[in-house]
GROMACS .gro file of N, CA and C in nm:
model
  393
    1MET      N    1   8.695   9.419  -5.384
    1MET     CA    2   8.712   9.260  -5.357
    1MET      C    3   8.604   9.236  -5.232
    2LEU      N    4   8.584   9.312  -5.136
    2LEU     CA    5   8.516   9.267  -5.030
    2LEU      C    6   8.368   9.223  -5.037
    3THR      N    7   8.345   9.260  -5.141
    3THR     CA    8   8.160   9.226  -5.175
    3THR      C    9   8.179   9.106  -5.268
    4GLU      N   10   8.272   9.052  -5.322
    4GLU     CA   11   8.284   8.944  -5.426
    4GLU      C   12   8.225   8.802  -5.369
    5VAL      N   13   8.168   8.743  -5.452
    5VAL     CA   14   8.116   8.607  -5.410
    5VAL      C   15   8.225   8.505  -5.377
    6ASN      N   16   8.330   8.522  -5.459
    6ASN     CA   17   8.452   8.436  -5.445
    6ASN      C   18   8.520   8.455  -5.328
    7GLU      N   19   8.530   8.360  -5.223
    7GLU     CA   20   8.578   8.390  -5.104
    7GLU      C   21   8.739   8.409  -5.079
    8ASN      N   22   8.808   8.345  -5.211
    8ASN     CA   23   8.924   8.372  -5.216
    8ASN      C   24   8.971   8.505  -5.238
    9LEU      N   25   8.891   8.566  -5.335
    9LEU     CA   26   8.917   8.727  -5.362
    9LEU      C   27   8.878   8.811  -5.251
   10VAL      N   28   8.781   8.781  -5.162
   10VAL     CA   29   8.764   8.854  -5.038
   10VAL      C   30   8.884   8.821  -4.947
   11GLU      N   31   8.926   8.706  -4.926
   11GLU     CA   32   9.048   8.679  -4.835
   11GLU      C   33   9.160   8.759  -4.875
   12PHE      N   34   9.199   8.738  -5.006
   12PHE     CA   35   9.307   8.804  -5.064
   12PHE      C   36   9.313   8.954  -5.055
   13GLY      N   37   9.193   9.023  -5.085
   13GLY     CA   38   9.160   9.140  -5.095
   13GLY      C   39   9.177   9.219  -4.957
   14LEU      N   40   9.102   9.160  -4.863
   14LEU     CA   41   9.119   9.208  -4.738
   14LEU      C   42   9.259   9.190  -4.666
   15GLY      N   43   9.328   9.098  -4.710
   15GLY     CA   44   9.478   9.070  -4.665
   15GLY      C   45   9.549   9.199  -4.715
   16GLY      N   46   9.516   9.236  -4.832
   16GLY     CA   47   9.590   9.343  -4.899
   16GLY      C   48   9.558   9.470  -4.845
   17LEU      N   49   9.439   9.489  -4.807
   17LEU     CA   50   9.387   9.605  -4.753
   17LEU      C   51   9.460   9.633  -4.604
   18CYS      N   52   9.463   9.510  -4.527
   18CYS     CA   53   9.515   9.522  -4.418
   18CYS      C   54   9.668   9.561  -4.415
   19ASN      N   55   9.723   9.511  -4.518
   19ASN     CA   56   9.882   9.545  -4.516
   19ASN      C   57   9.876   9.717  -4.569
   20LEU      N   58   9.791   9.749  -4.626
   20LEU     CA   59   9.793   9.889  -4.686
   20LEU      C   60   9.744  10.003  -4.591
   21CYS      N   61   9.669   9.959  -4.489
   21CYS     CA   62   9.573  10.066  -4.407
   21CYS      C   63   9.689  10.122  -4.304
   22LEU      N   64   9.795  10.082  -4.297
   22LEU     CA   65   9.882  10.169  -4.180
   22LEU      C   66   9.932  10.299  -4.255
   23ASP      N   67   9.940  10.291  -4.399
   23ASP     CA   68   9.975  10.427  -4.424
   23ASP      C   69   9.873  10.517  -4.410
   24LYS      N   70   9.896  10.640  -4.389
   24LYS     CA   71   9.834  10.738  -4.353
   24LYS      C   72   9.724  10.781  -4.465
   25THR      N   73   9.777  10.789  -4.592
   25THR     CA   74   9.713  10.833  -4.703
   25THR      C   75   9.608  10.733  -4.722
   26ASN      N   76   9.653  10.605  -4.720
   26ASN     CA   77   9.554  10.478  -4.776
   26ASN      C   78   9.467  10.458  -4.650
   27LYS      N   79   9.500  10.484  -4.524
   27LYS     CA   80   9.388  10.467  -4.431
   27LYS      C   81   9.270  10.578  -4.454
   28SER      N   82   9.314  10.703  -4.473
   28SER     CA   83   9.209  10.826  -4.505
   28SER      C   84   9.122  10.775  -4.624
   29HIS      N   85   9.171  10.718  -4.701
   29HIS     CA   86   9.114  10.669  -4.856
   29HIS      C   87   9.005  10.567  -4.813
   30ILE      N   88   9.044  10.460  -4.734
   30ILE     CA   89   8.969  10.349  -4.693
   30ILE      C   90   8.855  10.405  -4.598
   31LEU      N   91   8.874  10.502  -4.515
   31LEU     CA   92   8.764  10.550  -4.425
   31LEU      C   93   8.694  10.639  -4.514
   32ASP      N   94   8.723  10.738  -4.578
   32ASP     CA   95   8.649  10.811  -4.651
   32ASP      C   96   8.573  10.755  -4.757
   33SER      N   97   8.610  10.642  -4.802
   33SER     CA   98   8.525  10.559  -4.912
   33SER      C   99   8.434  10.462  -4.859
   34GLY      N  100   8.397  10.459  -4.731
   34GLY     CA  101   8.311  10.343  -4.658
   34GLY      C  102   8.377  10.225  -4.639
   35GLY      N  103   8.490  10.230  -4.666
   35GLY     CA  104   8.564  10.061  -4.622
   35GLY      C  105   8.536  10.020  -4.505
   36LEU      N  106   8.525  10.110  -4.387
   36LEU     CA  107   8.501  10.031  -4.275
   36LEU      C  108   8.407   9.941  -4.234
   37LYS      N  109   8.266   9.965  -4.302
   37LYS     CA  110   8.171   9.901  -4.327
   37LYS      C  111   8.181   9.760  -4.388
   38LEU      N  112   8.256   9.761  -4.483
   38LEU     CA  113   8.284   9.650  -4.584
   38LEU      C  114   8.364   9.563  -4.479
   39VAL      N  115   8.471   9.609  -4.411
   39VAL     CA  116   8.550   9.524  -4.332
   39VAL      C  117   8.485   9.453  -4.208
   40ILE      N  118   8.385   9.554  -4.148
   40ILE     CA  119   8.304   9.505  -4.039
   40ILE      C  120   8.219   9.376  -4.104
   41ASN      N  121   8.163   9.387  -4.221
   41ASN     CA  122   8.083   9.267  -4.273
   41ASN      C  123   8.182   9.166  -4.284
   42CYS      N  124   8.298   9.174  -4.311
   42CYS     CA  125   8.390   9.048  -4.340
   42CYS      C  126   8.417   8.982  -4.189
   43LEU      N  127   8.370   9.018  -4.080
   43LEU     CA  128   8.388   8.946  -3.947
   43LEU      C  129   8.299   8.827  -3.962
   44SER      N  130   8.204   8.835  -4.044
   44SER     CA  131   8.102   8.699  -4.057
   44SER      C  132   8.151   8.611  -4.147
   45SER      N  133   8.273   8.606  -4.190
   45SER     CA  134   8.327   8.511  -4.286
   45SER      C  135   8.326   8.382  -4.234
   46ARG      N  136   8.316   8.283  -4.311
   46ARG     CA  137   8.347   8.150  -4.242
   46ARG      C  138   8.505   8.102  -4.261
   47ARG      N  139   8.571   8.198  -4.321
   47ARG     CA  140   8.706   8.177  -4.335
   47ARG      C  141   8.794   8.242  -4.229
   48GLU      N  142   8.895   8.161  -4.146
   48GLU     CA  143   8.963   8.216  -4.037
   48GLU      C  144   9.046   8.317  -4.085
   49GLU      N  145   9.111   8.289  -4.191
   49GLU     CA  146   9.223   8.407  -4.228
   49GLU      C  147   9.166   8.546  -4.277
   50THR      N  148   9.012   8.516  -4.337
   50THR     CA  149   8.941   8.656  -4.362
   50THR      C  150   8.912   8.698  -4.233
   51VAL      N  151   8.868   8.657  -4.132
   51VAL     CA  152   8.815   8.700  -4.008
   51VAL      C  153   8.951   8.771  -3.936
   52LEU      N  154   9.054   8.711  -3.948
   52LEU     CA  155   9.184   8.753  -3.865
   52LEU      C  156   9.212   8.880  -3.940
   53SER      N  157   9.199   8.893  -4.081
   53SER     CA  158   9.260   9.015  -4.137
   53SER      C  159   9.142   9.127  -4.121
   54ALA      N  160   9.018   9.090  -4.101
   54ALA     CA  161   8.899   9.173  -4.064
   54ALA      C  162   8.945   9.240  -3.927
   55LEU      N  163   8.978   9.146  -3.826
   55LEU     CA  164   8.995   9.203  -3.690
   55LEU      C  165   9.118   9.305  -3.693
   56THR      N  166   9.228   9.257  -3.749
   56THR     CA  167   9.351   9.323  -3.763
   56THR      C  168   9.327   9.470  -3.820
   57THR      N  169   9.256   9.474  -3.955
   57THR     CA  170   9.227   9.593  -4.012
   57THR      C  171   9.141   9.678  -3.936
   58LEU      N  172   9.034   9.621  -3.855
   58LEU     CA  173   8.968   9.717  -3.782
   58LEU      C  174   9.052   9.804  -3.660
   59MET      N  175   9.152   9.729  -3.632
   59MET     CA  176   9.248   9.776  -3.521
   59MET      C  177   9.328   9.893  -3.582
   60PHE      N  178   9.377   9.848  -3.724
   60PHE     CA  179   9.461   9.955  -3.778
   60PHE      C  180   9.379  10.069  -3.836
   61LEU      N  181   9.264  10.047  -3.859
   61LEU     CA  182   9.189  10.167  -3.889
   61LEU      C  183   9.106  10.259  -3.796
   62CYS      N  184   9.135  10.207  -3.663
   62CYS     CA  185   9.068  10.303  -3.554
   62CYS      C  186   9.159  10.422  -3.538
   63THR      N  187   9.075  10.536  -3.547
   63THR     CA  188   9.126  10.662  -3.542
   63THR      C  189   9.025  10.734  -3.445
   64ALA      N  190   9.071  10.852  -3.407
   64ALA     CA  191   8.990  10.936  -3.332
   64ALA      C  192   8.825  10.953  -3.382
   65ALA      N  193   8.842  10.985  -3.524
   65ALA     CA  194   8.717  10.977  -3.619
   65ALA      C  195   8.636  10.870  -3.620
   66SER      N  196   8.687  10.760  -3.627
   66SER     CA  197   8.634  10.619  -3.673
   66SER      C  198   8.595  10.527  -3.559
   67ARG      N  199   8.659  10.583  -3.440
   67ARG     CA  200   8.655  10.492  -3.338
   67ARG      C  201   8.502  10.459  -3.267
   68THR      N  202   8.390  10.547  -3.296
   68THR     CA  203   8.264  10.520  -3.269
   68THR      C  204   8.205  10.409  -3.356
   69GLU      N  205   8.240  10.414  -3.479
   69GLU     CA  206   8.220  10.311  -3.582
   69GLU      C  207   8.289  10.184  -3.565
   70VAL      N  208   8.417  10.197  -3.518
   70VAL     CA  209   8.492  10.068  -3.510
   70VAL      C  210   8.438   9.991  -3.380
   71THR      N  211   8.399  10.070  -3.279
   71THR     CA  212   8.351  10.014  -3.143
   71THR      C  213   8.214  10.020  -3.141
   72ALA      N  214   8.142  10.016  -3.242
   72ALA     CA  215   7.978  10.002  -3.225
   72ALA      C  216   7.938   9.882  -3.148
   73PRO      N  217   7.830   9.902  -3.074
   73PRO     CA  218   7.783   9.770  -2.992
   73PRO      C  219   7.772   9.630  -3.055
   74ALA      N  220   7.727   9.638  -3.186
   74ALA     CA  221   7.742   9.509  -3.245
   74ALA      C  222   7.881   9.451  -3.286
   75VAL      N  223   7.983   9.542  -3.299
   75VAL     CA  224   8.111   9.501  -3.332
   75VAL      C  225   8.157   9.423  -3.209
   76VAL      N  226   8.131   9.532  -3.078
   76VAL     CA  227   8.200   9.490  -2.961
   76VAL      C  228   8.133   9.351  -2.904
   77GLU      N  229   8.001   9.319  -2.964
   77GLU     CA  230   7.941   9.204  -2.908
   77GLU      C  231   8.007   9.089  -2.996
   78CYS      N  232   8.038   9.105  -3.097
   78CYS     CA  233   8.088   9.025  -3.165
   78CYS      C  234   8.236   9.001  -3.132
   79MET      N  235   8.310   9.063  -3.091
   79MET     CA  236   8.436   9.062  -3.024
   79MET      C  237   8.422   8.965  -2.914
   80VAL      N  238   8.345   9.016  -2.808
   80VAL     CA  239   8.310   8.926  -2.688
   80VAL      C  240   8.297   8.792  -2.741
   81ARG      N  241   8.199   8.758  -2.847
   81ARG     CA  242   8.167   8.631  -2.867
   81ARG      C  243   8.316   8.541  -2.929
   82PHE      N  244   8.385   8.632  -3.017
   82PHE     CA  245   8.504   8.590  -3.060
   82PHE      C  246   8.616   8.556  -2.942
   83SER      N  247   8.619   8.631  -2.854
   83SER     CA  248   8.697   8.602  -2.737
   83SER      C  249   8.691   8.475  -2.675
   84LEU      N  250   8.570   8.407  -2.689
   84LEU     CA  251   8.532   8.311  -2.618
   84LEU      C  252   8.549   8.187  -2.735
   85SER      N  253   8.591   8.218  -2.823
   85SER     CA  254   8.608   8.112  -2.938
   85SER      C  255   8.721   8.015  -2.885
   86THR      N  256   8.730   7.886  -2.944
   86THR     CA  257   8.824   7.775  -2.915
   86THR      C  258   8.936   7.819  -2.989
   87ASN      N  259   8.891   7.897  -3.107
   87ASN     CA  260   9.023   7.918  -3.195
   87ASN      C  261   9.120   8.041  -3.128
   88ARG      N  262   9.254   7.995  -3.079
   88ARG     CA  263   9.317   8.069  -3.017
   88ARG      C  264   9.353   8.200  -3.108
   89ARG      N  265   9.380   8.188  -3.244
   89ARG     CA  266   9.399   8.312  -3.309
   89ARG      C  267   9.322   8.412  -3.284
   90ILE      N  268   9.186   8.377  -3.321
   90ILE     CA  269   9.071   8.465  -3.336
   90ILE      C  270   9.036   8.516  -3.176
   91SER      N  271   9.072   8.433  -3.094
   91SER     CA  272   9.037   8.456  -2.946
   91SER      C  273   9.110   8.561  -2.905
   92ASN      N  274   9.247   8.541  -2.925
   92ASN     CA  275   9.347   8.631  -2.874
   92ASN      C  276   9.353   8.766  -2.946
   93LEU      N  277   9.329   8.783  -3.095
   93LEU     CA  278   9.303   8.903  -3.143
   93LEU      C  279   9.154   8.970  -3.088
   94ALA      N  280   9.067   8.904  -3.079
   94ALA     CA  281   8.951   8.974  -3.002
   94ALA      C  282   8.975   9.014  -2.875
   95THR      N  283   9.059   8.951  -2.795
   95THR     CA  284   9.078   8.987  -2.639
   95THR      C  285   9.149   9.102  -2.656
   96ILE      N  286   9.247   9.130  -2.750
   96ILE     CA  287   9.358   9.241  -2.771
   96ILE      C  288   9.246   9.347  -2.796
   97PHE      N  289   9.154   9.349  -2.903
   97PHE     CA  290   9.063   9.453  -2.947
   97PHE      C  291   8.987   9.485  -2.835
   98LEU      N  292   8.916   9.414  -2.754
   98LEU     CA  293   8.849   9.447  -2.632
   98LEU      C  294   8.914   9.535  -2.529
   99GLN      N  295   9.045   9.487  -2.507
   99GLN     CA  296   9.121   9.551  -2.413
   99GLN      C  297   9.181   9.709  -2.470
  100ASP      N  298   9.209   9.699  -2.571
  100ASP     CA  299   9.282   9.817  -2.652
  100ASP      C  300   9.193   9.913  -2.696
  101TYR      N  301   9.083   9.882  -2.743
  101TYR     CA  302   9.012   9.970  -2.831
  101TYR      C  303   8.847   9.995  -2.777
  102CYS      N  304   8.828   9.911  -2.658
  102CYS     CA  305   8.702   9.949  -2.597
  102CYS      C  306   8.706   9.982  -2.449
  103SER      N  307   8.620  10.062  -2.416
  103SER     CA  308   8.584  10.098  -2.267
  103SER      C  309   8.558   9.980  -2.191
  104ASP      N  310   8.569   9.958  -2.067
  104ASP     CA  311   8.515   9.857  -1.971
  104ASP      C  312   8.351   9.861  -1.988
  105LYS      N  313   8.297  10.000  -1.997
  105LYS     CA  314   8.123  10.011  -1.993
  105LYS      C  315   8.096   9.926  -2.129
  106GLN      N  316   8.182   9.950  -2.254
  106GLN     CA  317   8.136   9.911  -2.379
  106GLN      C  318   8.138   9.744  -2.361
  107VAL      N  319   8.254   9.698  -2.297
  107VAL     CA  320   8.258   9.569  -2.312
  107VAL      C  321   8.141   9.500  -2.207
  108GLN      N  322   8.100   9.539  -2.104
  108GLN     CA  323   8.005   9.505  -2.024
  108GLN      C  324   7.865   9.519  -2.075
  109GLU      N  325   7.838   9.634  -2.152
  109GLU     CA  326   7.716   9.617  -2.218
  109GLU      C  327   7.708   9.498  -2.320
  110ALA      N  328   7.824   9.498  -2.394
  110ALA     CA  329   7.804   9.384  -2.499
  110ALA      C  330   7.791   9.258  -2.439
  111LYS      N  331   7.835   9.227  -2.323
  111LYS     CA  332   7.834   9.077  -2.239
  111LYS      C  333   7.691   9.080  -2.199
  112GLU      N  334   7.627   9.186  -2.165
  112GLU     CA  335   7.474   9.172  -2.114
  112GLU      C  336   7.404   9.157  -2.252
  113LEU      N  337   7.444   9.191  -2.362
  113LEU     CA  338   7.349   9.177  -2.477
  113LEU      C  339   7.371   9.029  -2.532
  114SER      N  340   7.466   8.955  -2.507
  114SER     CA  341   7.473   8.819  -2.533
  114SER      C  342   7.470   8.699  -2.427
  115GLN      N  343   7.475   8.615  -2.456
  115GLN     CA  344   7.475   8.476  -2.365
  115GLN      C  345   7.622   8.420  -2.356
  116HIS      N  346   7.725   8.484  -2.399
  116HIS     CA  347   7.854   8.460  -2.380
  116HIS      C  348   7.886   8.332  -2.465
  117SER      N  349   7.821   8.305  -2.552
  117SER     CA  350   7.850   8.211  -2.662
  117SER      C  351   7.876   8.247  -2.783
  118ALA      N  352   7.917   8.149  -2.877
  118ALA     CA  353   7.946   8.190  -3.010
  118ALA      C  354   7.825   8.138  -3.109
  119LEU      N  355   7.721   8.097  -3.033
  119LEU     CA  356   7.583   8.080  -3.110
  119LEU      C  357   7.532   8.209  -3.162
  120GLY      N  358   7.475   8.174  -3.329
  120GLY     CA  359   7.437   8.278  -3.368
  120GLY      C  360   7.518   8.361  -3.454
  121ILE      N  361   7.655   8.336  -3.471
  121ILE     CA  362   7.749   8.380  -3.535
  121ILE      C  363   7.821   8.287  -3.611
  122PRO      N  364   7.855   8.292  -3.748
  122PRO     CA  365   7.918   8.171  -3.818
  122PRO      C  366   8.059   8.183  -3.757
  123LEU      N  367   8.129   8.067  -3.714
  123LEU     CA  368   8.269   8.080  -3.684
  123LEU      C  369   8.356   8.042  -3.802
  124PRO      N  370   8.460   8.084  -3.827
  124PRO     CA  371   8.528   8.034  -3.925
  124PRO      C  372   8.575   7.912  -3.921
  125GLU      N  373   8.619   7.861  -4.034
  125GLU     CA  374   8.657   7.723  -4.057
  125GLU      C  375   8.804   7.731  -4.004
  126SER      N  376   8.883   7.656  -3.928
  126SER     CA  377   8.999   7.653  -3.866
  126SER      C  378   9.093   7.604  -3.999
  127THR      N  379   9.217   7.661  -4.012
  127THR     CA  380   9.304   7.602  -4.140
  127THR      C  381   9.417   7.536  -4.069
  128GLN      N  382   9.401   7.544  -3.914
  128GLN     CA  383   9.516   7.499  -3.852
  128GLN      C  384   9.515   7.341  -3.844
  129HIS      N  385   9.619   7.260  -3.848
  129HIS     CA  386   9.601   7.103  -3.826
  129HIS      C  387   9.678   7.079  -3.682
  130PRO      N  388   9.596   6.968  -3.643
  130PRO     CA  389   9.637   6.938  -3.518
  130PRO      C  390   9.788   6.891  -3.522
  131ILE      N  391   9.856   6.900  -3.422
  131ILE     CA  392  10.005   6.887  -3.412
  131ILE      C  393  10.025   6.736  -3.355
   0.00000   0.00000   0.00000
């Protein structure tokens, strides 16, 4: 479902995958079948819920074997940009990702690659309504 054109299918498919990947058997299957790359691709979705599920799924799929791919320079740079987002949900999750899954060196290198702005990456549309 992660490669579908229909954004609803991607959003709900990734949400289901996020719920399933904490099980060791499911996690192994997802990692062994190339699912990590598909999840990483979902970080560029314009939908807030899809991005949030992608962020969470990446954290859940991080193992000793997958850590290099989960914390690839492009992913870490994306997380640095997301951590500066005005969307608090995305910003908070990206900050947790950077703190818990990346080394200080990785974060510093990613910061040097970018201008510390969200320009150049699509930001998801917020589904939150002002109070």
